[in-house]
JSON list of C-alpha atoms in Angstrom, two decimals:
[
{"chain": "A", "resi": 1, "resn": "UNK", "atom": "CA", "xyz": [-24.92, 41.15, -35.83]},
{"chain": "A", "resi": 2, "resn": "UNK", "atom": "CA", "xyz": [-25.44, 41.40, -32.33]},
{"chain": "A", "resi": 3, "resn": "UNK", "atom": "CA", "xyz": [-28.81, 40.62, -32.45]},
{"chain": "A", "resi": 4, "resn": "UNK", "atom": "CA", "xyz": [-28.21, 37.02, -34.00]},
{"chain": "A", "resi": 5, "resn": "UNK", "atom": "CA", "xyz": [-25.37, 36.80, -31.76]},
{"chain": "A", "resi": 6, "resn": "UNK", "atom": "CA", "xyz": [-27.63, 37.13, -28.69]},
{"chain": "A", "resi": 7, "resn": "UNK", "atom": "CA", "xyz": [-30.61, 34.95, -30.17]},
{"chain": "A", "resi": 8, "resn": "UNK", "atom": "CA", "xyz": [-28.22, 32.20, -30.35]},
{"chain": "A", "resi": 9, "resn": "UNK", "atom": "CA", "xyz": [-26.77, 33.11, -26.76]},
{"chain": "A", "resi": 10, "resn": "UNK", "atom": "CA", "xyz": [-30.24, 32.44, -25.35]},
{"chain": "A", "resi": 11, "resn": "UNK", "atom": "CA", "xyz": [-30.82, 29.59, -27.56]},
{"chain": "A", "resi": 12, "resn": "UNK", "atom": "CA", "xyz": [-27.68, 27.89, -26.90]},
{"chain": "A", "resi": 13, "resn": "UNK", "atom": "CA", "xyz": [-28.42, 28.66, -22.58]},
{"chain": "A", "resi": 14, "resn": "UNK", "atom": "CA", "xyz": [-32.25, 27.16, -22.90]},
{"chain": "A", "resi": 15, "resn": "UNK", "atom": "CA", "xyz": [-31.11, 24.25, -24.87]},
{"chain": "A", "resi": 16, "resn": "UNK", "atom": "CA", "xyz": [-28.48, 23.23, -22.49]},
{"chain": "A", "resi": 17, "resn": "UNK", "atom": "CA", "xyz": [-29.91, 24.24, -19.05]},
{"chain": "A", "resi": 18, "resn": "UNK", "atom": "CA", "xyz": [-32.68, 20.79, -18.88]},
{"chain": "A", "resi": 19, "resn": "UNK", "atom": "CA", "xyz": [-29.62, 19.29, -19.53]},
{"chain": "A", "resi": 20, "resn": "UNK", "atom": "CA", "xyz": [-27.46, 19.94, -16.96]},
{"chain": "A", "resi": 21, "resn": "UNK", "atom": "CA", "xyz": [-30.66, 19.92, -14.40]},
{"chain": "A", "resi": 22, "resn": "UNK", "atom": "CA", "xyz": [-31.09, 16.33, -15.55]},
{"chain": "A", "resi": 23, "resn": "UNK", "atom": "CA", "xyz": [-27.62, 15.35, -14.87]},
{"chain": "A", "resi": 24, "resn": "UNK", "atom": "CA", "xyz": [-27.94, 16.86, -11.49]},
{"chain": "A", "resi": 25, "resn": "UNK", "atom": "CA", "xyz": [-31.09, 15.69, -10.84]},
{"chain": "A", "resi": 26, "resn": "UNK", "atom": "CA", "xyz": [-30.64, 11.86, -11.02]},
{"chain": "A", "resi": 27, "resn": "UNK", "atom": "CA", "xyz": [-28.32, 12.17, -8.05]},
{"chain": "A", "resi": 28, "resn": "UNK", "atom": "CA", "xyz": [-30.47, 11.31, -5.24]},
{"chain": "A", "resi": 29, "resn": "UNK", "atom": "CA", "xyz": [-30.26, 11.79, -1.21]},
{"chain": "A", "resi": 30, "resn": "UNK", "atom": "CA", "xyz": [-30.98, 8.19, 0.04]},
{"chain": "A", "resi": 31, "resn": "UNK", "atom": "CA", "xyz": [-31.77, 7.27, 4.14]},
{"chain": "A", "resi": 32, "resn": "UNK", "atom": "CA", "xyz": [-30.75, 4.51, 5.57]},
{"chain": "A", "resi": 33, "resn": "UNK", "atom": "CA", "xyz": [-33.21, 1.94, 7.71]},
{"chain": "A", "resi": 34, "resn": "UNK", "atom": "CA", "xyz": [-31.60, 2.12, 10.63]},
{"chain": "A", "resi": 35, "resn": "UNK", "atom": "CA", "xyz": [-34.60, -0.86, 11.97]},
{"chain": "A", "resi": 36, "resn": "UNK", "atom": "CA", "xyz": [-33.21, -3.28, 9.03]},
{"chain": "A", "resi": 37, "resn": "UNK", "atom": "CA", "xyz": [-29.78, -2.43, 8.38]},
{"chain": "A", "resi": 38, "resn": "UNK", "atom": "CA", "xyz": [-26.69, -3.60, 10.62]},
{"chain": "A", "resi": 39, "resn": "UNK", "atom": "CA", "xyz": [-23.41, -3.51, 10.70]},
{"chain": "A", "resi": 40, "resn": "UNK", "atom": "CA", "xyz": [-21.18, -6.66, 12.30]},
{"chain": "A", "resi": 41, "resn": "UNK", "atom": "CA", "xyz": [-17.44, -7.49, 12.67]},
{"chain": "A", "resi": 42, "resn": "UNK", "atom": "CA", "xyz": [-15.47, -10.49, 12.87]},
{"chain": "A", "resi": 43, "resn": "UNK", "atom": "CA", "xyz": [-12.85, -10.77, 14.41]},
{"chain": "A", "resi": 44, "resn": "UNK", "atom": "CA", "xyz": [-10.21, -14.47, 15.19]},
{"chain": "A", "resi": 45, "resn": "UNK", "atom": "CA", "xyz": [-9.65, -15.14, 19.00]},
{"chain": "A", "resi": 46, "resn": "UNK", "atom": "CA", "xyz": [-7.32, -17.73, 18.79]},
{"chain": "A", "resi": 47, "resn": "UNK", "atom": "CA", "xyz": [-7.97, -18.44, 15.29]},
{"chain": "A", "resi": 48, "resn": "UNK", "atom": "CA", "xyz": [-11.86, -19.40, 16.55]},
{"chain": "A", "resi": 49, "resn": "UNK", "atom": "CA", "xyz": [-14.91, -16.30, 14.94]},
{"chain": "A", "resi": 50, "resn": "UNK", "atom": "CA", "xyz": [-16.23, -13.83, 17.36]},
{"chain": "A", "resi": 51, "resn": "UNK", "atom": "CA", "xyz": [-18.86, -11.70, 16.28]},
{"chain": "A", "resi": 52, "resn": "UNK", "atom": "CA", "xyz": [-20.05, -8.34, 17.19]},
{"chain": "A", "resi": 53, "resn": "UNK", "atom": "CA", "xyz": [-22.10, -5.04, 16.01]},
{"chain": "A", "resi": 54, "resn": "UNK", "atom": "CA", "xyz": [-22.42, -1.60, 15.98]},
{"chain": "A", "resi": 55, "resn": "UNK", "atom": "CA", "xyz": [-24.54, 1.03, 15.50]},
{"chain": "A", "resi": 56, "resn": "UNK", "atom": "CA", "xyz": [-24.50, 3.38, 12.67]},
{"chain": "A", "resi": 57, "resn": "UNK", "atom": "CA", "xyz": [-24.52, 7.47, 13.85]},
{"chain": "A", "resi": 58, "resn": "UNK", "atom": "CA", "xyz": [-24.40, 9.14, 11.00]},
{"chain": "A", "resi": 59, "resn": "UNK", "atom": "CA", "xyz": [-25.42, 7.80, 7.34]},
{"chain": "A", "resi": 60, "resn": "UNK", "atom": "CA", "xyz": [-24.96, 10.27, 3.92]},
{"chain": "A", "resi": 61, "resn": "UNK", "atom": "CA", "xyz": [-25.92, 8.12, 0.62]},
{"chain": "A", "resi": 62, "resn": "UNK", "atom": "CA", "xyz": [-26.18, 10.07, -2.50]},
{"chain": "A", "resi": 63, "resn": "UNK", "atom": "CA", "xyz": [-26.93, 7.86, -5.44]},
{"chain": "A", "resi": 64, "resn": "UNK", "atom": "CA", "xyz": [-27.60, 8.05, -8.87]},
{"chain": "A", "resi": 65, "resn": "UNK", "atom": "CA", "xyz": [-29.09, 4.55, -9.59]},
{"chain": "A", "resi": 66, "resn": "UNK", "atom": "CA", "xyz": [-28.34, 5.65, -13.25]},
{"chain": "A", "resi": 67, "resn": "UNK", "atom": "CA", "xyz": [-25.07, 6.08, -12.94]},
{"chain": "A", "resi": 68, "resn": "UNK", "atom": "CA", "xyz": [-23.72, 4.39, -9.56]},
{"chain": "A", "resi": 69, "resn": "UNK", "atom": "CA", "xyz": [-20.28, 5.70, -10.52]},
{"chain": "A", "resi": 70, "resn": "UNK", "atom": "CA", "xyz": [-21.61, 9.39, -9.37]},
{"chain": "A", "resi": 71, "resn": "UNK", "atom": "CA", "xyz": [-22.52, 8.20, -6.03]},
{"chain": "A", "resi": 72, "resn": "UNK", "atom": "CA", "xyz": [-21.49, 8.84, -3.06]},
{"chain": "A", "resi": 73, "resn": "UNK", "atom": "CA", "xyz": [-21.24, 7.06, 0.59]},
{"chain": "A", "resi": 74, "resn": "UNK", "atom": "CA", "xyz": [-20.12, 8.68, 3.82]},
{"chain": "A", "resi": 75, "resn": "UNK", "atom": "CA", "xyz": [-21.26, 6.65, 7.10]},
{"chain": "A", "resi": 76, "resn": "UNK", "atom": "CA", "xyz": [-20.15, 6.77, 10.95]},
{"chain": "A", "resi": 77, "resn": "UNK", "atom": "CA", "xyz": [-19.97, 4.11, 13.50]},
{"chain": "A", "resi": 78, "resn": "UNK", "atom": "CA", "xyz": [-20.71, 5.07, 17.32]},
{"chain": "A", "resi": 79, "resn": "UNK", "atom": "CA", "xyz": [-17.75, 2.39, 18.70]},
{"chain": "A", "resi": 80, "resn": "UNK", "atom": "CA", "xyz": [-19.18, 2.70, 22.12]},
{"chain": "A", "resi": 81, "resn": "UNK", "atom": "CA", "xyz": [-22.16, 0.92, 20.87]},
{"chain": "A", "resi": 82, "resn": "UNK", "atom": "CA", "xyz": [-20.40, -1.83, 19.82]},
{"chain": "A", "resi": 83, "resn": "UNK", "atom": "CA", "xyz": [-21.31, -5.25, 21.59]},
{"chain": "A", "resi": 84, "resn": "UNK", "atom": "CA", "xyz": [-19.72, -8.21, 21.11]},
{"chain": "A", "resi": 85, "resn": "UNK", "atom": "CA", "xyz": [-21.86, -10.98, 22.52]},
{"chain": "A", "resi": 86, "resn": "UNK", "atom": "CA", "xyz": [-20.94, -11.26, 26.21]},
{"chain": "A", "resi": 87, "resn": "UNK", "atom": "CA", "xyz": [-19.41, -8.43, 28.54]},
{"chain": "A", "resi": 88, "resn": "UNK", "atom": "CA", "xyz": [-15.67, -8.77, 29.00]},
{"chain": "A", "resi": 89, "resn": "UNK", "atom": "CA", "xyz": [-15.17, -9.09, 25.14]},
{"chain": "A", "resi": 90, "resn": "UNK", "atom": "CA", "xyz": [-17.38, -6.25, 24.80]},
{"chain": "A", "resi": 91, "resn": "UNK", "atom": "CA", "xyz": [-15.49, -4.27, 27.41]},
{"chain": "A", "resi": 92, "resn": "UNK", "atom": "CA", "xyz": [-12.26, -4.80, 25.92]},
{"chain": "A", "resi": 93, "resn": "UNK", "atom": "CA", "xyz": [-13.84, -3.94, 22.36]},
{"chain": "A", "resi": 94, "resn": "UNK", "atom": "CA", "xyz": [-14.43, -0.35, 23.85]},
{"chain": "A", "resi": 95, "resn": "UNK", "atom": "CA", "xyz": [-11.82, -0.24, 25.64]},
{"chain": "A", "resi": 96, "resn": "UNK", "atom": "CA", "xyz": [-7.82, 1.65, 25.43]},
{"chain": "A", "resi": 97, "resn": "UNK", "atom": "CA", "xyz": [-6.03, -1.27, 24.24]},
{"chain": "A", "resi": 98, "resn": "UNK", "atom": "CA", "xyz": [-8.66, -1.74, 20.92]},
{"chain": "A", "resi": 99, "resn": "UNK", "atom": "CA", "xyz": [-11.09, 1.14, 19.77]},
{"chain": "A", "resi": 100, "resn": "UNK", "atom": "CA", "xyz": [-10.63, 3.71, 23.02]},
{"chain": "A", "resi": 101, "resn": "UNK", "atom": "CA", "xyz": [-14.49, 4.33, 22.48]},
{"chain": "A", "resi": 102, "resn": "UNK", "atom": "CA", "xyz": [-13.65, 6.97, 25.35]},
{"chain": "A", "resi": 103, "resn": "UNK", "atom": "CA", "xyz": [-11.43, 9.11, 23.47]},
{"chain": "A", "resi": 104, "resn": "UNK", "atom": "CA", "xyz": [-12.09, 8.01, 19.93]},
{"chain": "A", "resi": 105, "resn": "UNK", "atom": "CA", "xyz": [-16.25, 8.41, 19.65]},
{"chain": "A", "resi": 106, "resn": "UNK", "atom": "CA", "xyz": [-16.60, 7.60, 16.03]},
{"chain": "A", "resi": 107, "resn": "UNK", "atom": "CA", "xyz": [-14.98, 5.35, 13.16]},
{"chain": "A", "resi": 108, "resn": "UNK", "atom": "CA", "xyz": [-15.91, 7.03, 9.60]},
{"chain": "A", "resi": 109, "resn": "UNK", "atom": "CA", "xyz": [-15.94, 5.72, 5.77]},
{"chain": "A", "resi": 110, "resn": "UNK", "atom": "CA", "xyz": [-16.37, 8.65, 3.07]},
{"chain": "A", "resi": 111, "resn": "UNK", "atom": "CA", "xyz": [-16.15, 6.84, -0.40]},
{"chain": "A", "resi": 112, "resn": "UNK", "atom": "CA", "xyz": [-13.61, 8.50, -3.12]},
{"chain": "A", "resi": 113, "resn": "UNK", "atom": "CA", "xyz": [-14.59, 6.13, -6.14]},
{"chain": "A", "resi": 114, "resn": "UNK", "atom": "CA", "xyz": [-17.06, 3.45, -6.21]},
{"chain": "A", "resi": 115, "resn": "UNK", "atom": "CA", "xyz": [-17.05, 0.92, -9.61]},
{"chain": "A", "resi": 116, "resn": "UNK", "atom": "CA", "xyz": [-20.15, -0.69, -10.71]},
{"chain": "A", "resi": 117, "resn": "UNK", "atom": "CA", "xyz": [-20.52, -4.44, -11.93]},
{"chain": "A", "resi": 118, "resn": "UNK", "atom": "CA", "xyz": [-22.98, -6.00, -12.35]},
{"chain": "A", "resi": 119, "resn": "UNK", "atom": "CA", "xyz": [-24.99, -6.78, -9.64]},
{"chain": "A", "resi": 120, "resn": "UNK", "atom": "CA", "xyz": [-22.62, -4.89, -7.19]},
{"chain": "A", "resi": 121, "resn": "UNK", "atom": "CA", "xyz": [-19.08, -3.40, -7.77]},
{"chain": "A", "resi": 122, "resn": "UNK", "atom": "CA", "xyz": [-16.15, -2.05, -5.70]},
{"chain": "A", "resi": 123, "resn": "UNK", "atom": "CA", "xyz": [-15.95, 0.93, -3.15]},
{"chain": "A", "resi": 124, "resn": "UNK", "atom": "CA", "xyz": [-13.34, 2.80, -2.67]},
{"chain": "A", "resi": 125, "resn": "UNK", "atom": "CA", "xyz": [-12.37, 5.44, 0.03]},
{"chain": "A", "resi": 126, "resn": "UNK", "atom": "CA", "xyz": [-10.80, 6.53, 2.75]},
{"chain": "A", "resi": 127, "resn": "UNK", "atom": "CA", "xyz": [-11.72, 4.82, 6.57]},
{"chain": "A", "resi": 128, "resn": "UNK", "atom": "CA", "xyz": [-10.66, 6.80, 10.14]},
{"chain": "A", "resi": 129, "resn": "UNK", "atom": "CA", "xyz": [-10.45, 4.84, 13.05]},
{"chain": "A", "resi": 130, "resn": "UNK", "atom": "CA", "xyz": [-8.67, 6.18, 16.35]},
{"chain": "A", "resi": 131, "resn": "UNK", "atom": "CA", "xyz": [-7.79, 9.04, 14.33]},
{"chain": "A", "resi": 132, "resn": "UNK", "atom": "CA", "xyz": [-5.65, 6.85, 11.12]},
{"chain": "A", "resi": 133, "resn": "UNK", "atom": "CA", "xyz": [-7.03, 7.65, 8.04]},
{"chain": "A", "resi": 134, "resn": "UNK", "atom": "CA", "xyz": [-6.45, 4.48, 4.99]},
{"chain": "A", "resi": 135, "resn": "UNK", "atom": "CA", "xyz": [-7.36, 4.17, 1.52]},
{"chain": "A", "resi": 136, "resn": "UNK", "atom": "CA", "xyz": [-9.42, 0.97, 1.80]},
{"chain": "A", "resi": 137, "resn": "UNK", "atom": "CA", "xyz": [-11.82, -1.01, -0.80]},
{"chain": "A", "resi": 138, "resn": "UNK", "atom": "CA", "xyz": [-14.89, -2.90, 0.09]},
{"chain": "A", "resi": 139, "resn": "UNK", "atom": "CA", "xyz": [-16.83, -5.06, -2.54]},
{"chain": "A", "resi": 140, "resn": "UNK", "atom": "CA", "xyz": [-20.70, -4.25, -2.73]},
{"chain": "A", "resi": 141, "resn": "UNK", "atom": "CA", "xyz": [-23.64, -6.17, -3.80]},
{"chain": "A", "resi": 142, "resn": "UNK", "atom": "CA", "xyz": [-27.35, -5.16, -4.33]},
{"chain": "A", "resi": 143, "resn": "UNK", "atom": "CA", "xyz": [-29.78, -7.04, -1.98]},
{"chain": "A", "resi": 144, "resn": "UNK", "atom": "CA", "xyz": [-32.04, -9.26, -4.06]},
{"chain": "A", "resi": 145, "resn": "UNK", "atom": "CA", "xyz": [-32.15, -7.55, -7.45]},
{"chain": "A", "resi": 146, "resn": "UNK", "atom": "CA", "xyz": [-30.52, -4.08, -8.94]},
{"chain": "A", "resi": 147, "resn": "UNK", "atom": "CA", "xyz": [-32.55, -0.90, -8.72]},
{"chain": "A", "resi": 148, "resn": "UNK", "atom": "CA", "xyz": [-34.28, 0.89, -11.42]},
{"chain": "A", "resi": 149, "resn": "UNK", "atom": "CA", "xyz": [-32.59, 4.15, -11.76]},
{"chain": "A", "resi": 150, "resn": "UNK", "atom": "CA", "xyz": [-36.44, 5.54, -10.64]},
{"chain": "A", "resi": 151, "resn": "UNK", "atom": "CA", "xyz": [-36.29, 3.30, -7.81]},
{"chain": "A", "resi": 152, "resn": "UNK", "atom": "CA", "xyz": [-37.00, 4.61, -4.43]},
{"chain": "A", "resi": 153, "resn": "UNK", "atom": "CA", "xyz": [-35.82, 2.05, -2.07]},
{"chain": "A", "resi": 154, "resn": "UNK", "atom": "CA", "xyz": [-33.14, -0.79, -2.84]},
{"chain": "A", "resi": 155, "resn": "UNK", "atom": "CA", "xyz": [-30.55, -2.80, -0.23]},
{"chain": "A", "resi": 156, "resn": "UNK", "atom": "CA", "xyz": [-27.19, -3.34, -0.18]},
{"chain": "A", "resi": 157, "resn": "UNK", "atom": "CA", "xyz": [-24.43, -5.03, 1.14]},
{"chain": "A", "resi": 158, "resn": "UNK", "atom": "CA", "xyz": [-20.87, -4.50, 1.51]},
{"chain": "A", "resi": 159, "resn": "UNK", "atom": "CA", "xyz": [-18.03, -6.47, 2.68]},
{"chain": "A", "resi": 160, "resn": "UNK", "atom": "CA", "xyz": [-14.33, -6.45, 3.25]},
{"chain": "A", "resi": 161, "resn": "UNK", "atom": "CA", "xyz": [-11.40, -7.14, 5.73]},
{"chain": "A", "resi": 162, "resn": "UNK", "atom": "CA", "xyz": [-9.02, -4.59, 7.42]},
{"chain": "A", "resi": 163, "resn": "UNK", "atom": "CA", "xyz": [-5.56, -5.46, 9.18]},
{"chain": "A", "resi": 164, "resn": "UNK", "atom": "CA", "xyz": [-6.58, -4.04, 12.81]},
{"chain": "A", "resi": 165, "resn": "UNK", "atom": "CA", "xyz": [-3.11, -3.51, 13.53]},
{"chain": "A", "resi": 166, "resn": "UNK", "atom": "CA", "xyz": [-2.90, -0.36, 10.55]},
{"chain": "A", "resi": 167, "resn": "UNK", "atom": "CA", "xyz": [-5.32, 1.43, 13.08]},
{"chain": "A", "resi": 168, "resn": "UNK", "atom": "CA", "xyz": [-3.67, 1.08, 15.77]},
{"chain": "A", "resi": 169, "resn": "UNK", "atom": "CA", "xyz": [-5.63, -1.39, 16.90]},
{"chain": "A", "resi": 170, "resn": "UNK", "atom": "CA", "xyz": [-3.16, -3.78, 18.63]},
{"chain": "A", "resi": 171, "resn": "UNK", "atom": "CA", "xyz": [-4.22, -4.38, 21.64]},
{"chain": "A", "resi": 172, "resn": "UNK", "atom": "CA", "xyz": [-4.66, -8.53, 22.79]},
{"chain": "A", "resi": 173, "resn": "UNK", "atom": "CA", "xyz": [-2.30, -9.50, 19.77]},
{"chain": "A", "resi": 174, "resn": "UNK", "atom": "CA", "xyz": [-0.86, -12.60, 21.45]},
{"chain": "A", "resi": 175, "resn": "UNK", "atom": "CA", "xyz": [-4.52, -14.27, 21.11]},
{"chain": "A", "resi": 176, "resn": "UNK", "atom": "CA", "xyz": [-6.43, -12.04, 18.93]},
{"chain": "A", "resi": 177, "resn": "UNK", "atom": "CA", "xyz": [-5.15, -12.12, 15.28]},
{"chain": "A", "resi": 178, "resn": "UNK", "atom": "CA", "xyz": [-4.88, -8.26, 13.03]},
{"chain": "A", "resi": 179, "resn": "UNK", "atom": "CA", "xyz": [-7.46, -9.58, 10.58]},
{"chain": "A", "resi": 180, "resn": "UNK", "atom": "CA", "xyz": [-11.13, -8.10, 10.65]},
{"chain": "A", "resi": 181, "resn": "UNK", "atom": "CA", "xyz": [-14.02, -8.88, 8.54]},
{"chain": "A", "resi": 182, "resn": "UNK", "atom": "CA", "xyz": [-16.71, -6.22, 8.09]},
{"chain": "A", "resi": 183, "resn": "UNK", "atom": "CA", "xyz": [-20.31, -6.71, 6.79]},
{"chain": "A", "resi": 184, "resn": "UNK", "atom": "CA", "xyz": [-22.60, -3.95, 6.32]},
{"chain": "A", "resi": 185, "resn": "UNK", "atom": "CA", "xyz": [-26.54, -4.44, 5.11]},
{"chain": "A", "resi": 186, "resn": "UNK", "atom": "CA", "xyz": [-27.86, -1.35, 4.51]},
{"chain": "A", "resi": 187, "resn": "UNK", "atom": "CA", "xyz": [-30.99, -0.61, 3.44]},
{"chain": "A", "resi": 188, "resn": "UNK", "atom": "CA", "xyz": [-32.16, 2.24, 2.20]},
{"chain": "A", "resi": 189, "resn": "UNK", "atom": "CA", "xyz": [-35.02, 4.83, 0.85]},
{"chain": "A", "resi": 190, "resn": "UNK", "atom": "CA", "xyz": [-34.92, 8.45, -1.30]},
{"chain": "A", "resi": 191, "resn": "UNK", "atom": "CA", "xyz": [-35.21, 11.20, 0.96]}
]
């Protein structure tokens, strides 16, 4: 008896081991292109567009091109590399009243959930800035077609809109309005 019952103990552990390496092998580490991909704000001075980017510190993509719903995202932003187009507006950018680049060196996304459709789908997670952490959800589109799940290399971009104000942000309000429009193009090969 406890000869069968081992034979099938083994059995049952070979059978499912590929298995479960399979699963766990389709999630892939992915690195962003930090020569092609960008990151750029918009933000309503007086109800006119300014326009301004920043540069990406830290990038963690794990995908499963399979199964994009077992991915995983986790970037940071370096806000004293933001620039904004011409000095004083990058100053203030930086500056105490709006990011306080000084005492707040990073801004950080680390998805919880992302939702494919399609040709994109929905991101959500949780994004720090000056040290307030919000549940926030960006939309996200593949760049020119969707990956194979083999693929090796694929862009994509995602978009959204935070209030400004939620982060403490506030500084300017009388001319600069608590709406701010992100776009990220990231592109990105497997590790």
């Amino acid at each position: 008896m406890t000869h069968t019952f081992t034979k099938r103990a083994v059995l049952g552990a070979l059978l499912s081991t590929p298995f479960v390496n399979l699963a766990q092998a389709a999630t892939r580490d992915f690195r962003l292109d930090t020569s092609r991909s960008e990151v750029r704000f918009t933000y309503y001075l007086e109800g006119s567009p300014g326009h301004c980017s920043i540069d990406v510190s830290d990038a963690q993509f794990r995908v499963d091109l399979a199964d994009l719903g077992r991915s995983s995202v986790r970037v940071a932003l370096n806000p004293r590399t933001i620039r904004a187009g011409f000095l004083p507006a990058t100053e203030a950018l930086k500056g105490a009243k709006l990011l306080d680049a000084r005492r707040f060196p990073s801004i950080s996304f680390e998805s919880q959930s992302i939702q494919p459709s399609g040709a994109g789908g929905a991101i959500s997670g949780d994004l720090n800035i000056k040290g307030t952490s919000r549940r926030e959800n960006f939309r996200a589109q593949f760049i020119n077609a969707v990956p194979t799940p083999d693929a090796t290399s694929f862009g994509i971009q995602m978009s959204g809109m935070v209030d400004r104000h939620a982060y403490g942000v506030s500084g300017f309000s009388s001319f600069v309005g608590p709406r701010v429009d992100f776009r990220i193009r990231a592109y990105l090969s497997a590790v």
